[in-house]
GROMACS .gro file of C-alpha atoms in nm:
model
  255
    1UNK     CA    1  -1.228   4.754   2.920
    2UNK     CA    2  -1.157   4.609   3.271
    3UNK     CA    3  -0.797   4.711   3.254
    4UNK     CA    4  -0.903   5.059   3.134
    5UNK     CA    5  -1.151   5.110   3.416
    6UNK     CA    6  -0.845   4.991   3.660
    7UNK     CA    7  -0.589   5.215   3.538
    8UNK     CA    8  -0.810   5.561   3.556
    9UNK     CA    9  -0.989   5.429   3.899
   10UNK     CA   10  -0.604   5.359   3.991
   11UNK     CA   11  -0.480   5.691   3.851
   12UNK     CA   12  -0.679   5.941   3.985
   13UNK     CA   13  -0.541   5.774   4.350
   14UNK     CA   14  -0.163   5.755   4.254
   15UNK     CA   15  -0.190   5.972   3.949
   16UNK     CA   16   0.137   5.889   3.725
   17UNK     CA   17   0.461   5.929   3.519
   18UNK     CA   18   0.570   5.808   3.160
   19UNK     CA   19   0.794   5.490   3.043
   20UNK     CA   20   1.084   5.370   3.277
   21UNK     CA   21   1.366   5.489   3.092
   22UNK     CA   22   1.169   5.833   2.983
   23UNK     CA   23   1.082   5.927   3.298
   24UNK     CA   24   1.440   5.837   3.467
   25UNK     CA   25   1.633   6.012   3.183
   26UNK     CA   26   1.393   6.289   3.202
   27UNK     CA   27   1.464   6.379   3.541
   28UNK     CA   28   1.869   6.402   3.454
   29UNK     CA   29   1.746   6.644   3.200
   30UNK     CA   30   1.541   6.862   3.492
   31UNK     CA   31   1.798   6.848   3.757
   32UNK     CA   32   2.106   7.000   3.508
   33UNK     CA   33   2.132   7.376   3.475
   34UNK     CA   34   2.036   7.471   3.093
   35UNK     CA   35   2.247   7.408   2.820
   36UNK     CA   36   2.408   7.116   2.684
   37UNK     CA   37   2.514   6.808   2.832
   38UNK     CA   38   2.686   6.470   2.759
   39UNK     CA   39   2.765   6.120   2.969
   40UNK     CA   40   2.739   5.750   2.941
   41UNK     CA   41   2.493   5.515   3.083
   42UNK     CA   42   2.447   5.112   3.081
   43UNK     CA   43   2.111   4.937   3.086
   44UNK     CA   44   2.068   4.611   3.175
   45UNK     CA   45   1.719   4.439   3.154
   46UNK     CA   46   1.619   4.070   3.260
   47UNK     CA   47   1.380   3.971   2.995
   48UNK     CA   48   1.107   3.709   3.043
   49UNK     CA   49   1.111   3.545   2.722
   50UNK     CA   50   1.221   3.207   2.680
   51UNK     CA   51   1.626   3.138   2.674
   52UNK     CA   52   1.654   3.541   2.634
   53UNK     CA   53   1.827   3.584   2.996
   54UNK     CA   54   1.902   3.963   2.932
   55UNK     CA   55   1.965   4.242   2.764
   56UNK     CA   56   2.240   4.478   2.844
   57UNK     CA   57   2.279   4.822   2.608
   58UNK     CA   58   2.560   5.132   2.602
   59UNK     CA   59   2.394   5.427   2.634
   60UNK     CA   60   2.693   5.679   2.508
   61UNK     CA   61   2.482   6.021   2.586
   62UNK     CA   62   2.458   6.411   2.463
   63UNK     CA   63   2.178   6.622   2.465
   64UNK     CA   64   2.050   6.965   2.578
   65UNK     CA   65   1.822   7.133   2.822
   66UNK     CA   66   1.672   7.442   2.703
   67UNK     CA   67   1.326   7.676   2.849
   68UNK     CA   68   1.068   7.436   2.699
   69UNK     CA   69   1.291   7.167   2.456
   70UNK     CA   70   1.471   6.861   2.644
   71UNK     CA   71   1.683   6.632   2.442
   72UNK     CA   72   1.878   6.358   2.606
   73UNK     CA   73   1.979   6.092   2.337
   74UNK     CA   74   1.673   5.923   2.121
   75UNK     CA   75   1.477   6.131   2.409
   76UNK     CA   76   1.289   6.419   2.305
   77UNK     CA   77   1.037   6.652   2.579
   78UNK     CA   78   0.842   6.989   2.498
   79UNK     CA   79   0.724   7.175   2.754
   80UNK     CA   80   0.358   7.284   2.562
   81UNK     CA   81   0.233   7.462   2.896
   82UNK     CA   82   0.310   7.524   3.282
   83UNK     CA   83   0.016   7.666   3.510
   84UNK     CA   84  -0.009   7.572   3.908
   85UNK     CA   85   0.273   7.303   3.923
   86UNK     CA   86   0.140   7.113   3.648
   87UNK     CA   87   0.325   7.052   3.328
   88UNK     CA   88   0.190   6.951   2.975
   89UNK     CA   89   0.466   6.791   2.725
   90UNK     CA   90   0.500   6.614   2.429
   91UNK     CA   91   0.683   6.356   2.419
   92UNK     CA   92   0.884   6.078   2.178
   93UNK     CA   93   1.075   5.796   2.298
   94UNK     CA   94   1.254   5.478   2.176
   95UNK     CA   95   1.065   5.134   2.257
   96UNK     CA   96   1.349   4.902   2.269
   97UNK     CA   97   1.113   4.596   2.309
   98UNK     CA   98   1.164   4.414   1.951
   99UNK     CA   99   1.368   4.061   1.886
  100UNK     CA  100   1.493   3.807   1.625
  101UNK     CA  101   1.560   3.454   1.528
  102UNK     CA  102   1.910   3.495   1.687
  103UNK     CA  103   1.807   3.645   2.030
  104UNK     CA  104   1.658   3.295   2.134
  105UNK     CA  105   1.541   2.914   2.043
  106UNK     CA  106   1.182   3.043   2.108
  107UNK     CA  107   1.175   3.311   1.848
  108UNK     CA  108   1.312   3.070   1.529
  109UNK     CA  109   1.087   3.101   1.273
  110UNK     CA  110   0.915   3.345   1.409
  111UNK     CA  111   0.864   3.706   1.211
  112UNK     CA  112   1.113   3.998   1.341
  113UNK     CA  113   0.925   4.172   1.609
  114UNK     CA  114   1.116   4.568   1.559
  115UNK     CA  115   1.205   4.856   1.804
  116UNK     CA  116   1.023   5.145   1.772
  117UNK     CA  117   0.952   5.520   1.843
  118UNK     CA  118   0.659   5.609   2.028
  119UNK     CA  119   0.498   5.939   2.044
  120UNK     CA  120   0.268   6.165   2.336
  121UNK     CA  121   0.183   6.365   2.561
  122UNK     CA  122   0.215   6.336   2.973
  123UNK     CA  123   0.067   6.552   3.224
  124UNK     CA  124   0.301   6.576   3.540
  125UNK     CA  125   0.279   6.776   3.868
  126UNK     CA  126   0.481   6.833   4.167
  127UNK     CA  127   0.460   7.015   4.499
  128UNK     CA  128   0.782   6.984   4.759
  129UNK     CA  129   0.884   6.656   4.692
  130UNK     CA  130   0.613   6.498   4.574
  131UNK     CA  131   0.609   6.390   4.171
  132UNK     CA  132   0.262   6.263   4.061
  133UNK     CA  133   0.209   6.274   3.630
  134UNK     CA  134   0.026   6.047   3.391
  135UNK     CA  135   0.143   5.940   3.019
  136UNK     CA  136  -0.015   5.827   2.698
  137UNK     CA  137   0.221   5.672   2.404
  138UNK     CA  138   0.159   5.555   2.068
  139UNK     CA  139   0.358   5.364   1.807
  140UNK     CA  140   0.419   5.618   1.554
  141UNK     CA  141   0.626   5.358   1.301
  142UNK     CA  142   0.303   5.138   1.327
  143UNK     CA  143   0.495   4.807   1.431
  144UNK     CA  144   0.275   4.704   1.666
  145UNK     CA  145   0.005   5.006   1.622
  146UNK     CA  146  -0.009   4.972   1.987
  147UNK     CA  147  -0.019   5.200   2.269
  148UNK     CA  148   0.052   5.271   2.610
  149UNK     CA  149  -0.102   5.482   2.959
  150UNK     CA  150   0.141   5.490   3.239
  151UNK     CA  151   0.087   5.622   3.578
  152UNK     CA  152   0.324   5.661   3.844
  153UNK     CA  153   0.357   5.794   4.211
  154UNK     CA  154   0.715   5.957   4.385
  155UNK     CA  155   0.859   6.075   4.614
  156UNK     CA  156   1.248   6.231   4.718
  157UNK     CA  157   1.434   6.227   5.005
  158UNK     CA  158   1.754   6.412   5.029
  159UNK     CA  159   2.034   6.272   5.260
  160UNK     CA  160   2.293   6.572   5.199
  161UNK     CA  161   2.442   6.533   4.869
  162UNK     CA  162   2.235   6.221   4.827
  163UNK     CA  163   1.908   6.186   4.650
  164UNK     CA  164   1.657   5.886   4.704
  165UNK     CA  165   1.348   5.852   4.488
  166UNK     CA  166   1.094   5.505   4.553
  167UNK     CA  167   0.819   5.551   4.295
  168UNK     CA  168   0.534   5.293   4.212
  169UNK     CA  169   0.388   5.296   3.830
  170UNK     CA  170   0.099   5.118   3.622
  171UNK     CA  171   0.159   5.037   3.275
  172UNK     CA  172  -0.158   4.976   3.059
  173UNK     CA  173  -0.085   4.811   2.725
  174UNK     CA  174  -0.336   4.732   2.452
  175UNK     CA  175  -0.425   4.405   2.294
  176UNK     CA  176  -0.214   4.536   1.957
  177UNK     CA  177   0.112   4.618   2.133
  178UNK     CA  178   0.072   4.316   2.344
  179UNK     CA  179  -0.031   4.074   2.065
  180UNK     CA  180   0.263   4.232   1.859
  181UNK     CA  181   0.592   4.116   2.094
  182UNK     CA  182   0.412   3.841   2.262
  183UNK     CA  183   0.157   3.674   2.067
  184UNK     CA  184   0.224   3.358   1.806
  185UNK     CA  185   0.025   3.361   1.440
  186UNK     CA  186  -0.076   3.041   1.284
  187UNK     CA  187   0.231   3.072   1.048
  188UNK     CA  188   0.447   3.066   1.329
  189UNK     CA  189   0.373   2.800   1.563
  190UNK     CA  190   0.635   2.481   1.602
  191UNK     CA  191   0.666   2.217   1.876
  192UNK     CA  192   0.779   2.486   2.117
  193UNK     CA  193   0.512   2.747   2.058
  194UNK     CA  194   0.099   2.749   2.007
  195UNK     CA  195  -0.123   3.024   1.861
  196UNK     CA  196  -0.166   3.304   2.128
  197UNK     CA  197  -0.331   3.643   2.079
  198UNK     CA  198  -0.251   3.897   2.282
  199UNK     CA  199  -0.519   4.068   2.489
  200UNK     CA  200  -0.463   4.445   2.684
  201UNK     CA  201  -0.251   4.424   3.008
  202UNK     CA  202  -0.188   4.593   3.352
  203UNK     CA  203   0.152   4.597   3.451
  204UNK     CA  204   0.286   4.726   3.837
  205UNK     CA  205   0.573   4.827   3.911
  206UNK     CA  206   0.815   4.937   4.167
  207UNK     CA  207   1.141   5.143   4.176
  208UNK     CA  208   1.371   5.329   4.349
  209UNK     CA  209   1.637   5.564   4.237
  210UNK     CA  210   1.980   5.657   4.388
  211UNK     CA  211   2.119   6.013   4.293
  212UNK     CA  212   2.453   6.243   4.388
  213UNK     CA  213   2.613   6.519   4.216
  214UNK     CA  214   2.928   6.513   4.433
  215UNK     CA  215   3.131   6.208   4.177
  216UNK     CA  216   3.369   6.357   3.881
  217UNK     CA  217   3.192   6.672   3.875
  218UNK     CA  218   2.913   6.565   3.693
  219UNK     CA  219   2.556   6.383   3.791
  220UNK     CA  220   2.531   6.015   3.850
  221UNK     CA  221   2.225   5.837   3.888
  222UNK     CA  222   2.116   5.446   3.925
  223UNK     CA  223   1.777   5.326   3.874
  224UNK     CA  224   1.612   4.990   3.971
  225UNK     CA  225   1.277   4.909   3.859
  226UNK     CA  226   1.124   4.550   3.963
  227UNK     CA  227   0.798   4.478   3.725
  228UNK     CA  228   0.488   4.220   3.786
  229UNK     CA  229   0.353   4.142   3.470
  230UNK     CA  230  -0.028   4.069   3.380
  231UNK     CA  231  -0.129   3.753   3.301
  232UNK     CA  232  -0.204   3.826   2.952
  233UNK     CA  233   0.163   3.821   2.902
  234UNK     CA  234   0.263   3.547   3.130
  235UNK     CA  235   0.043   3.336   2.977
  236UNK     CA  236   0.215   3.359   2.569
  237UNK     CA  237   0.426   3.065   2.448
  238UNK     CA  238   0.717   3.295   2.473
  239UNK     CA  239   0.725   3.363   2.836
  240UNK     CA  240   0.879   3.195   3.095
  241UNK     CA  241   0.893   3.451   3.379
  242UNK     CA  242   0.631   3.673   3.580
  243UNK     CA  243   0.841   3.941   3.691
  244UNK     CA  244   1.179   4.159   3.558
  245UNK     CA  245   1.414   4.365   3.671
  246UNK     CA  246   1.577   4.676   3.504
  247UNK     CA  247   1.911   4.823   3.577
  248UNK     CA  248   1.986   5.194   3.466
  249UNK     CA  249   2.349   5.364   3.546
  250UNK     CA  250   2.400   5.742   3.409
  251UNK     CA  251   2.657   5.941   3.467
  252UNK     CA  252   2.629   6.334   3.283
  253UNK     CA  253   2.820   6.659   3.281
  254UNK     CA  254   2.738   6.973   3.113
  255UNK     CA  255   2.977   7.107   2.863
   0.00000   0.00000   0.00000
């Protein structure tokens, strides 16, 4: 309940976005003219698990931008209702959080922790070139049964042709998400690993994102995001590292 009373005393001051890769992928979708669109990206993500230095994923991309309906790969945004520069969606989005035995000495034995899809709703506004919007997830495949509230604050600058956007976020996850891909059951523990149950966690986060339309004729767009992670994370068996960094390269034309 701490946590919870942080994040909405916390929101209401920076007032918020959705999930890293959502809200960056989201904002390709916003910035093309309607219709169809395709492109490649690459994300690379330093994990903080044990002996699990990173993970680095393809991202070959199509999707389509339409009044109210946004599609951009697994990512899927419906405009439900616009009034005074605020925006009501619904949302669904990949969780690409999950592991095996293979990934890492610290997960053998363990149970297969699985992606997911989450499902929403997020409430953003934004006036000149200010973005403010908050998020609320859930696990719709019920691996973890988990959810998550994240808020983030934004702002552009344009250099010419050049777009920067520095944005801080809060993540809130619950004890069930967190317990899910970080705690350690009684079946599972080993000489490497002791029982841990995950409790809810607070998350910050920093970012900044780099933008031009003026290379190939289409839209590129790189995104760092640096994270601090809460305790109740840091603290699992699994975990060997209080901070990450994510890498996100996209590059889209429209057809």
């Amino acid at each position: 309940m701490k946590n919870i009373h942080k994040i909405l005393i916390l929101s209401l001051f920076f007032l918020p976005f959705y999930t890293f890769s959502e809200q960056q992928i989201a904002s390709v979708t916003r910035e093309k003219t309607p219709g169809f669109l395709y492109g490649v990206g690459l994300s690379v993500n330093k994990e903080i698990y044990k002996g699990y230095s990173s993970r680095t994923m393809p991202l070959p991309l199509i999707g389509y931008k339409g009044e109210n309906l946004s599609i951009f790969g697994p990512f899927v945004s419906y405009k439900l209702k616009e009034v005074n520069r605020f925006t009501v969606s619904a949302k669904l989005s990949p969780r690409f959080q999950g592991f095996d035995e293979s990934d890492s000495y610290i997960f053998k034995g363990m149970e297969k922790r699985k992606n997911s899809l989450d499902a929403g709703v997020s409430v953003d506004y934004q006036k000149n070139d200010w973005k403010i919007g908050i998020s609320s997830m859930f696990d719709m495949l019920n691996r973890s049964n988990g959810f998550e509230i994240k808020s983030s604050f934004g702002r552009i600058y344009k250099f010419g042709p050049v777009f920067l956007e520095p944005s801080i976020s809060l993540s809130l996850l619950d004890k069930d998400h967190v317990d899910y891909y970080y705690g350690v059951s009684k079946y599972e523990i080993n000489q490497d690993r002791t029982v841990y149950s995950g409790k809810s966690a607070l998350n910050k986060s920093a970012g900044l994102s780099i933008a031009t339309p003026i290379l190939f004729g289409g839209y590129t767009r790189l995104n760092i995001e640096y994270t601090w992670f809460d305790e109740s994370i840091t603290q699992s068996p699994l975990v060997d590292n209080e901070t990450s960094i994510n890498l996100l390269l996209l590059f889209t034309k429209n057809f």
